[in-house]
């Protein structure tokens, strides 16, 4: 029986979004942003030499069509990715009005977001008083810190000492529909932070804020602060069935790896495996060996985005891509007849771009196990329809299979 492995390389965009001009970073339109293309160009120019050197080397992803998909999406031919494809590839365009992770994942799963998210556009004094009052009450503190747009690593460095002195949680947002709360795991308490997020989530979700995100950290003023792996996203539940529900309702097993559990609020998911991207890759290798016939494995590798994209770290992003390429190269020979591995992304996060937010881009669709060819330009929701077609389960919504 067929099996499907749907793997999201979080934020690995390939440029060319037709509506990029309607999205911004620090007031600059996302027009021309190209995560993969600009990383490849920087590497070829010798401008991404920290912990690695020279042109971007992605032999496996290139052979699956990554260079072709980038050229089709954006017109930019990424240097060094011109291998003749041995897989099935496409470039996918998003319709949902957000360039955030839930929007991208829900639409890839067949459900374009049916509403406009609520954002906090003001860079300073970002939150309305009723949200601030609710946060103070939920924290049991005498105030909050931040109340602004910020990079999460920068704001923790800046306000960590005051947080330790006052016990006030650090609340901040971004271009996404998020309310983020950074707090010290020991001094403030990890479970207390989760309880605060849980208490606030219903109010923020009712406002159509997509996620309340717990951002725990450790450290002190002398040694500096560092975020831990205990991040937890409290996301709005998807408002209608999507790919995980379709597969589960057809009686097949659904495995989730990484943030997929949070992004979908566990809807349609039988079991979840979490950890760092290195740990997650081990789980993916294990599931290629042991996943049940007919099953869907849905994975998200977040560190491209969280450790490098938002930090505008081109070398780090290139290192992560090269690591990932090597792992997928080791994975392909383990696939069985009837397996389909589909690699894609949920939005861009161009590390050469201004600001620290996502960038509106098309994404690659790279498929092993379904022969050689191309579907050209497709839509995000077509990914779900194609995975459903491969598994032989009924699909819903606007997507159409390109297989
Ligand atoms: O705390 P950081 O700067 O990593 O926050 C990023 C910005 C996005 O809105 C959030 C969720 O993806 O992560
Ligand atoms: Mn994402
Ligand atoms: Mn992000």
Coordinates of C-alpha atoms and ligand atoms in Angstrom, one line a residue:
X1 CA 0.0 0.0 0.0
X2 CA 1.2 3.6 -0.6
X3 CA 2.7 5.7 2.1
X4 CA 3.2 9.5 2.0
X5 CA 5.9 11.6 3.8
X6 CA 5.0 15.4 3.6
X7 CA 8.0 17.4 4.8
X8 CA 7.9 21.2 5.3
X9 CA 11.3 22.9 5.2
X10 CA 10.0 25.9 7.2
X11 CA 10.6 29.2 5.3
X12 CA 12.5 27.8 2.4
X13 CA 10.9 30.1 -0.2
X14 CA 11.9 30.4 -3.9
X15 CA 10.7 34.0 -4.6
X16 CA 8.3 35.2 -7.2
X17 CA 5.1 35.5 -5.2
X18 CA 2.7 37.5 -7.4
X19 CA 1.3 39.4 -4.4
X20 CA 4.7 40.1 -2.7
X21 CA 4.2 43.8 -3.0
X22 CA 1.3 43.6 -0.5
X23 CA 3.6 42.3 2.2
X24 CA 6.2 44.2 4.1
X25 CA 9.4 44.0 6.2
X26 CA 10.1 47.3 8.1
X27 CA 7.9 49.1 5.6
X28 CA 9.8 47.7 2.6
X29 CA 7.6 45.5 0.2
X30 CA 8.6 41.9 -0.1
X31 CA 8.9 42.3 -3.9
X32 CA 12.1 40.5 -5.0
X33 CA 12.6 38.5 -1.8
X34 CA 14.0 35.1 -2.6
X35 CA 15.2 33.0 0.3
X36 CA 16.8 30.1 -1.6
X37 CA 17.9 32.2 -4.5
X38 CA 19.7 34.8 -2.5
X39 CA 21.4 32.3 -0.2
X40 CA 22.7 30.5 -3.4
X41 CA 23.9 33.8 -4.8
X42 CA 25.6 34.8 -1.6
X43 CA 27.4 31.4 -1.3
X44 CA 28.6 31.7 -5.0
X45 CA 29.9 35.1 -4.2
X46 CA 31.9 33.9 -1.2
X47 CA 29.7 35.9 1.1
X48 CA 28.4 33.0 3.3
X49 CA 31.7 31.6 4.7
X50 CA 31.0 31.2 8.4
X51 CA 31.2 27.5 9.3
X52 CA 31.1 26.6 5.6
X53 CA 32.6 27.7 2.3
X54 CA 32.0 28.3 -1.4
X55 CA 28.9 27.6 -3.6
X56 CA 25.8 26.2 -2.0
X57 CA 26.0 22.4 -2.3
X58 CA 22.6 20.7 -2.4
X59 CA 23.1 17.7 -4.8
X60 CA 20.0 15.9 -3.6
X61 CA 17.5 18.8 -3.6
X62 CA 19.0 20.0 -6.9
X63 CA 18.4 16.6 -8.5
X64 CA 14.8 16.7 -7.2
X65 CA 14.3 20.0 -9.1
X66 CA 15.0 22.8 -6.6
X67 CA 16.9 24.9 -9.1
X68 CA 14.3 24.5 -11.8
X69 CA 11.5 25.3 -9.4
X70 CA 13.3 28.5 -8.2
X71 CA 13.9 29.6 -11.8
X72 CA 10.2 29.0 -12.7
X73 CA 8.9 30.7 -9.6
X74 CA 11.1 33.8 -9.7
X75 CA 13.3 33.9 -12.9
X76 CA 16.4 33.6 -10.7
X77 CA 18.6 30.6 -11.6
X78 CA 20.3 29.8 -8.3
X79 CA 24.0 29.2 -8.9
X80 CA 25.1 25.5 -8.5
X81 CA 21.6 24.1 -8.5
X82 CA 21.3 23.2 -12.2
X83 CA 21.3 19.4 -12.0
X84 CA 19.0 17.6 -14.5
X85 CA 16.0 16.7 -12.3
X86 CA 15.5 13.0 -11.4
X87 CA 12.3 13.7 -9.5
X88 CA 8.9 15.4 -10.0
X89 CA 8.9 19.2 -9.2
X90 CA 6.7 22.3 -9.1
X91 CA 6.5 25.8 -7.8
X92 CA 3.5 26.5 -5.5
X93 CA 1.7 29.8 -4.9
X94 CA -0.3 30.7 -1.7
X95 CA -3.7 32.4 -1.7
X96 CA -4.2 32.9 2.1
X97 CA -3.7 36.5 3.1
X98 CA -1.0 35.7 5.7
X99 CA 2.7 34.9 5.3
X100 CA 2.8 33.0 8.6
X101 CA 3.3 29.4 9.5
X102 CA -0.3 28.4 10.3
X103 CA -1.6 30.0 7.0
X104 CA 1.0 28.2 4.9
X105 CA 0.5 24.8 6.6
X106 CA -3.3 24.9 6.7
X107 CA -3.3 25.8 2.9
X108 CA -0.7 23.1 2.1
X109 CA -3.1 20.7 4.0
X110 CA -6.0 21.8 1.7
X111 CA -7.6 24.6 3.7
X112 CA -6.8 28.2 2.7
X113 CA -7.4 30.4 5.7
X114 CA -11.0 31.6 5.4
X115 CA -10.6 34.9 7.4
X116 CA -8.2 37.8 7.8
X117 CA -5.9 37.3 10.8
X118 CA -5.8 40.1 13.4
X119 CA -2.4 41.8 13.6
X120 CA -0.8 44.3 16.0
X121 CA 0.6 46.7 13.5
X122 CA 1.9 49.4 15.8
X123 CA 5.7 48.8 16.3
X124 CA 5.5 50.3 19.9
X125 CA 2.6 50.2 22.3
X126 CA 1.4 47.3 20.1
X127 CA -1.3 45.8 22.4
X128 CA -4.7 47.2 23.4
X129 CA -5.3 47.8 27.1
X130 CA -7.7 44.9 27.5
X131 CA -5.0 42.5 26.2
X132 CA -2.4 44.0 28.5
X133 CA -4.8 43.8 31.5
X134 CA -5.6 40.2 30.7
X135 CA -1.9 39.4 30.3
X136 CA -1.1 41.0 33.7
X137 CA -3.9 39.0 35.4
X138 CA -2.9 35.7 33.7
X139 CA 0.7 36.3 34.8
X140 CA -0.1 37.3 38.4
X141 CA 2.4 40.1 37.9
X142 CA 2.2 43.9 38.3
X143 CA 2.8 44.7 34.6
X144 CA 4.3 43.5 31.4
X145 CA 7.5 44.4 29.5
X146 CA 7.9 44.9 25.8
X147 CA 4.5 45.7 24.3
X148 CA 6.2 46.1 20.9
X149 CA 7.3 44.4 17.7
X150 CA 10.7 42.6 18.2
X151 CA 13.1 39.9 17.3
X152 CA 12.6 37.4 20.1
X153 CA 16.4 36.9 20.7
X154 CA 17.0 40.7 20.7
X155 CA 14.2 41.5 23.2
X156 CA 15.3 38.7 25.6
X157 CA 18.8 40.1 25.6
X158 CA 17.5 43.6 26.1
X159 CA 14.8 43.0 28.7
X160 CA 16.0 39.8 30.4
X161 CA 17.6 41.6 33.3
X162 CA 14.5 43.7 34.0
X163 CA 12.3 40.6 33.7
X164 CA 14.4 38.9 36.4
X165 CA 14.2 42.0 38.6
X166 CA 10.5 42.7 38.2
X167 CA 9.0 39.2 37.4
X168 CA 7.1 40.9 34.5
X169 CA 6.7 38.7 31.4
X170 CA 8.1 40.0 28.1
X171 CA 5.2 40.3 25.6
X172 CA 5.9 41.1 22.0
X173 CA 4.7 40.5 18.4
X174 CA 5.8 40.7 14.8
X175 CA 4.4 41.0 11.2
X176 CA 2.6 37.7 12.0
X177 CA -0.7 37.3 13.9
X178 CA 1.0 36.3 17.1
X179 CA 1.1 37.3 20.8
X180 CA 4.5 36.0 22.1
X181 CA 5.5 35.7 25.8
X182 CA 9.1 35.3 26.8
X183 CA 9.8 34.4 30.4
X184 CA 12.6 32.7 32.4
X185 CA 12.0 29.0 32.9
X186 CA 13.3 29.0 36.5
X187 CA 12.7 32.5 37.8
X188 CA 9.2 32.9 36.3
X189 CA 8.5 29.1 35.8
X190 CA 7.9 27.1 32.7
X191 CA 4.5 25.7 33.7
X192 CA 3.5 29.2 34.9
X193 CA 4.4 30.5 31.4
X194 CA 2.3 27.7 29.7
X195 CA -0.6 28.4 32.1
X196 CA -0.4 32.1 31.2
X197 CA -0.5 31.3 27.5
X198 CA -3.4 28.8 28.0
X199 CA -5.4 31.4 29.9
X200 CA -4.9 34.1 27.3
X201 CA -5.4 32.0 24.2
X202 CA -9.2 32.0 24.1
X203 CA -9.3 35.8 24.2
X204 CA -6.6 36.2 21.5
X205 CA -8.1 33.5 19.3
X206 CA -11.5 35.2 19.5
X207 CA -9.8 38.3 18.1
X208 CA -8.5 36.1 15.3
X209 CA -4.9 36.3 16.5
X210 CA -3.5 33.0 15.2
X211 CA -1.1 32.0 18.0
X212 CA -0.1 32.7 21.6
X213 CA 3.5 31.5 21.7
X214 CA 5.4 30.6 24.9
X215 CA 9.1 31.6 24.5
X216 CA 10.9 30.2 27.6
X217 CA 14.6 31.1 28.2
X218 CA 17.4 30.5 30.7
X219 CA 20.5 32.4 31.7
X220 CA 21.4 35.6 33.5
X221 CA 22.8 39.1 33.0
X222 CA 26.4 38.0 33.5
X223 CA 26.4 35.0 31.1
X224 CA 23.7 36.1 28.8
X225 CA 20.3 34.6 27.9
X226 CA 19.3 31.7 25.5
X227 CA 15.9 30.4 24.5
X228 CA 15.3 26.7 25.3
X229 CA 13.6 24.1 23.2
X230 CA 10.4 24.3 25.3
X231 CA 8.7 26.7 22.9
X232 CA 5.0 26.0 22.7
X233 CA 2.5 27.4 20.2
X234 CA -1.2 27.8 21.3
X235 CA -2.8 28.0 17.9
X236 CA -6.4 28.6 16.7
X237 CA -7.9 25.3 15.7
X238 CA -8.4 24.8 11.9
X239 CA -12.1 25.7 11.2
X240 CA -12.7 22.8 8.8
X241 CA -11.3 19.3 8.1
X242 CA -8.0 19.1 6.3
X243 CA -5.5 16.5 5.0
X244 CA -4.8 14.9 8.4
X245 CA -8.6 14.5 9.0
X246 CA -9.1 13.1 5.5
X247 CA -6.4 10.5 6.0
X248 CA -7.6 9.6 9.5
X249 CA -11.2 9.4 8.5
X250 CA -10.1 6.9 5.7
X251 CA -8.8 4.7 8.5
X252 CA -5.1 5.4 8.0
X253 CA -2.5 6.4 10.6
X254 CA -1.2 10.0 10.8
X255 CA 2.2 10.6 12.3
X256 CA 3.3 14.2 13.1
X257 CA 6.9 15.4 13.5
X258 CA 7.9 18.7 15.1
X259 CA 5.6 21.8 15.2
X260 CA 2.9 20.1 13.1
X261 CA 1.2 19.1 16.4
X262 CA 0.9 22.7 17.5
X263 CA 0.1 24.2 14.1
X264 CA -2.9 21.8 13.7
X265 CA -3.8 21.7 17.4
X266 CA -3.4 17.9 17.0
X267 CA -6.5 17.7 14.7
X268 CA -6.3 14.4 12.7
X269 CA -3.0 13.4 14.3
X270 CA -2.5 10.0 15.9
X271 CA 1.0 10.5 17.3
X272 CA 3.5 13.3 17.6
X273 CA 7.3 13.2 17.8
X274 CA 9.1 16.5 18.9
X275 CA 12.7 17.7 19.4
X276 CA 15.4 19.7 17.7
X277 CA 15.7 19.4 13.9
X278 CA 18.5 16.8 14.3
X279 CA 16.2 14.7 16.6
X280 CA 13.3 15.2 14.2
X281 CA 15.4 13.9 11.3
X282 CA 16.1 10.8 13.3
X283 CA 12.3 10.4 13.7
X284 CA 11.8 10.8 10.0
X285 CA 14.4 8.1 9.2
X286 CA 12.7 5.8 11.7
X287 CA 9.3 6.4 10.2
X288 CA 10.5 5.7 6.7
X289 CA 11.6 2.3 8.1
X290 CA 8.5 1.6 10.3
X291 CA 5.4 3.8 9.3
X292 CA 2.3 1.7 8.6
X293 CA 1.1 1.0 5.1
X294 CA -1.4 3.7 3.9
X295 CA -0.1 6.2 6.5
X296 CA 0.8 9.9 6.3
X297 CA 3.8 11.3 8.0
X298 CA 3.7 15.1 8.2
X299 CA 6.9 16.8 9.4
X300 CA 8.1 20.4 10.0
X301 CA 11.8 21.4 10.2
X302 CA 11.6 24.8 11.9
X303 CA 15.3 25.8 12.4
X304 CA 15.8 27.2 8.9
X305 CA 13.3 29.8 10.0
X306 CA 13.8 30.2 13.7
X307 CA 17.6 30.0 14.0
X308 CA 18.6 31.6 10.7
X309 CA 15.8 33.3 8.7
X310 CA 14.5 35.5 11.5
X311 CA 18.1 36.1 12.5
X312 CA 19.1 37.2 9.0
X313 CA 22.0 34.7 9.1
X314 CA 22.9 33.6 5.5
X315 CA 25.8 31.4 6.4
X316 CA 23.8 29.6 9.1
X317 CA 20.8 29.1 6.7
X318 CA 23.2 27.7 4.1
X319 CA 24.7 25.3 6.6
X320 CA 21.3 24.1 7.6
X321 CA 20.3 23.5 4.0
X322 CA 23.5 21.5 3.3
X323 CA 22.9 19.4 6.4
X324 CA 19.3 18.8 5.4
X325 CA 20.3 17.9 1.8
X326 CA 22.8 15.3 3.1
X327 CA 20.1 13.7 5.4
X328 CA 17.6 13.5 2.6
X329 CA 20.2 11.9 0.4
X330 CA 20.6 9.2 3.0
X331 CA 16.8 8.9 3.3
X332 CA 15.9 8.3 -0.4
X333 CA 17.4 4.8 -0.7
X334 CA 15.2 3.7 2.3
X335 CA 12.0 4.6 0.5
X336 CA 9.9 1.6 -0.4
X337 CA 8.0 1.1 -3.7
X338 CA 4.7 3.0 -3.4
X339 CA 6.3 5.6 -1.1
X340 CA 6.1 9.3 -1.9
X341 CA 8.3 11.9 -0.3
X342 CA 7.2 15.5 -0.9
X343 CA 9.4 18.3 0.3
X344 CA 7.9 21.8 0.4
X345 CA 7.8 25.0 2.5
X346 CA 5.2 27.3 4.1
X347 CA 6.5 30.8 3.3
X348 CA 9.9 32.6 2.8
X349 CA 12.2 34.2 5.3
X350 CA 15.0 35.7 3.1
X351 CA 18.1 36.1 5.3
X352 CA 19.4 38.8 3.0
X353 CA 16.3 40.9 3.3
X354 CA 15.6 43.9 5.5
X355 CA 13.7 43.5 8.8
X356 CA 13.4 40.1 10.7
X357 CA 10.0 38.9 9.4
X358 CA 8.9 36.3 6.9
X359 CA 8.9 37.2 3.2
X360 CA 6.0 36.4 0.8
X361 CA 7.3 34.0 -1.7
X362 CA 6.4 30.9 -3.8
X363 CA 7.6 27.6 -2.4
X364 CA 9.2 24.5 -4.0
X365 CA 7.4 21.2 -4.4
X366 CA 10.0 18.4 -4.8
X367 CA 8.8 14.8 -5.0
X368 CA 10.6 11.5 -4.9
X369 CA 8.8 8.3 -5.7
X370 CA 6.5 9.6 -8.4
X371 CA 8.8 9.5 -11.5
X372 CA 10.5 12.4 -13.3
X373 CA 8.7 15.5 -14.6
X374 CA 7.1 18.8 -13.6
X375 CA 3.7 20.1 -12.8
X376 CA 5.0 23.7 -13.4
X377 CA 3.0 26.3 -11.4
X378 CA 0.6 24.8 -8.8
X379 CA -1.3 26.1 -5.7
X380 CA -0.5 25.3 -2.1
X381 CA -3.8 23.5 -1.7
X382 CA -2.9 21.2 -4.7
X383 CA -0.3 19.6 -2.4
X384 CA -3.0 18.2 -0.1
X385 CA -5.1 17.0 -3.0
X386 CA -2.0 15.3 -4.5
X387 CA -1.0 13.6 -1.3
X388 CA -4.6 12.4 -0.9
X389 CA -4.6 11.1 -4.4
X390 CA -1.4 9.2 -3.8
X391 CA -2.9 7.6 -0.6
X392 CA -6.2 7.0 -2.3
X393 CA -8.2 9.0 0.2
X394 CA -11.0 11.5 -0.8
X395 CA -9.9 15.1 -0.8
X396 CA -12.0 18.2 0.0
X397 CA -11.6 21.9 -0.7
X398 CA -10.2 23.9 -3.7
X399 CA -7.0 21.8 -4.3
X400 CA -6.6 19.7 -7.4
X401 CA -4.1 16.8 -7.7
X402 CA -1.1 17.4 -10.0
X403 CA -0.1 13.7 -10.0
Ligands
LIG1 O1 10.8 35.3 18.6 P1 11.1 35.3 17.1 O2 11.7 36.6 16.6 O3 11.8 34.1 16.7 O4 9.6 35.2 16.5 C1 9.4 34.8 15.1 C2 8.5 35.8 14.4 C3 7.3 34.9 14.1 O5 6.1 35.7 14.2 C4 7.3 33.9 15.2 C5 6.4 32.7 14.9 O6 6.9 32.1 13.8 O7 8.7 33.5 15.3
LIG2 MN1 6.9 28.8 9.0
LIG3 MN1 8.9 32.2 11.6

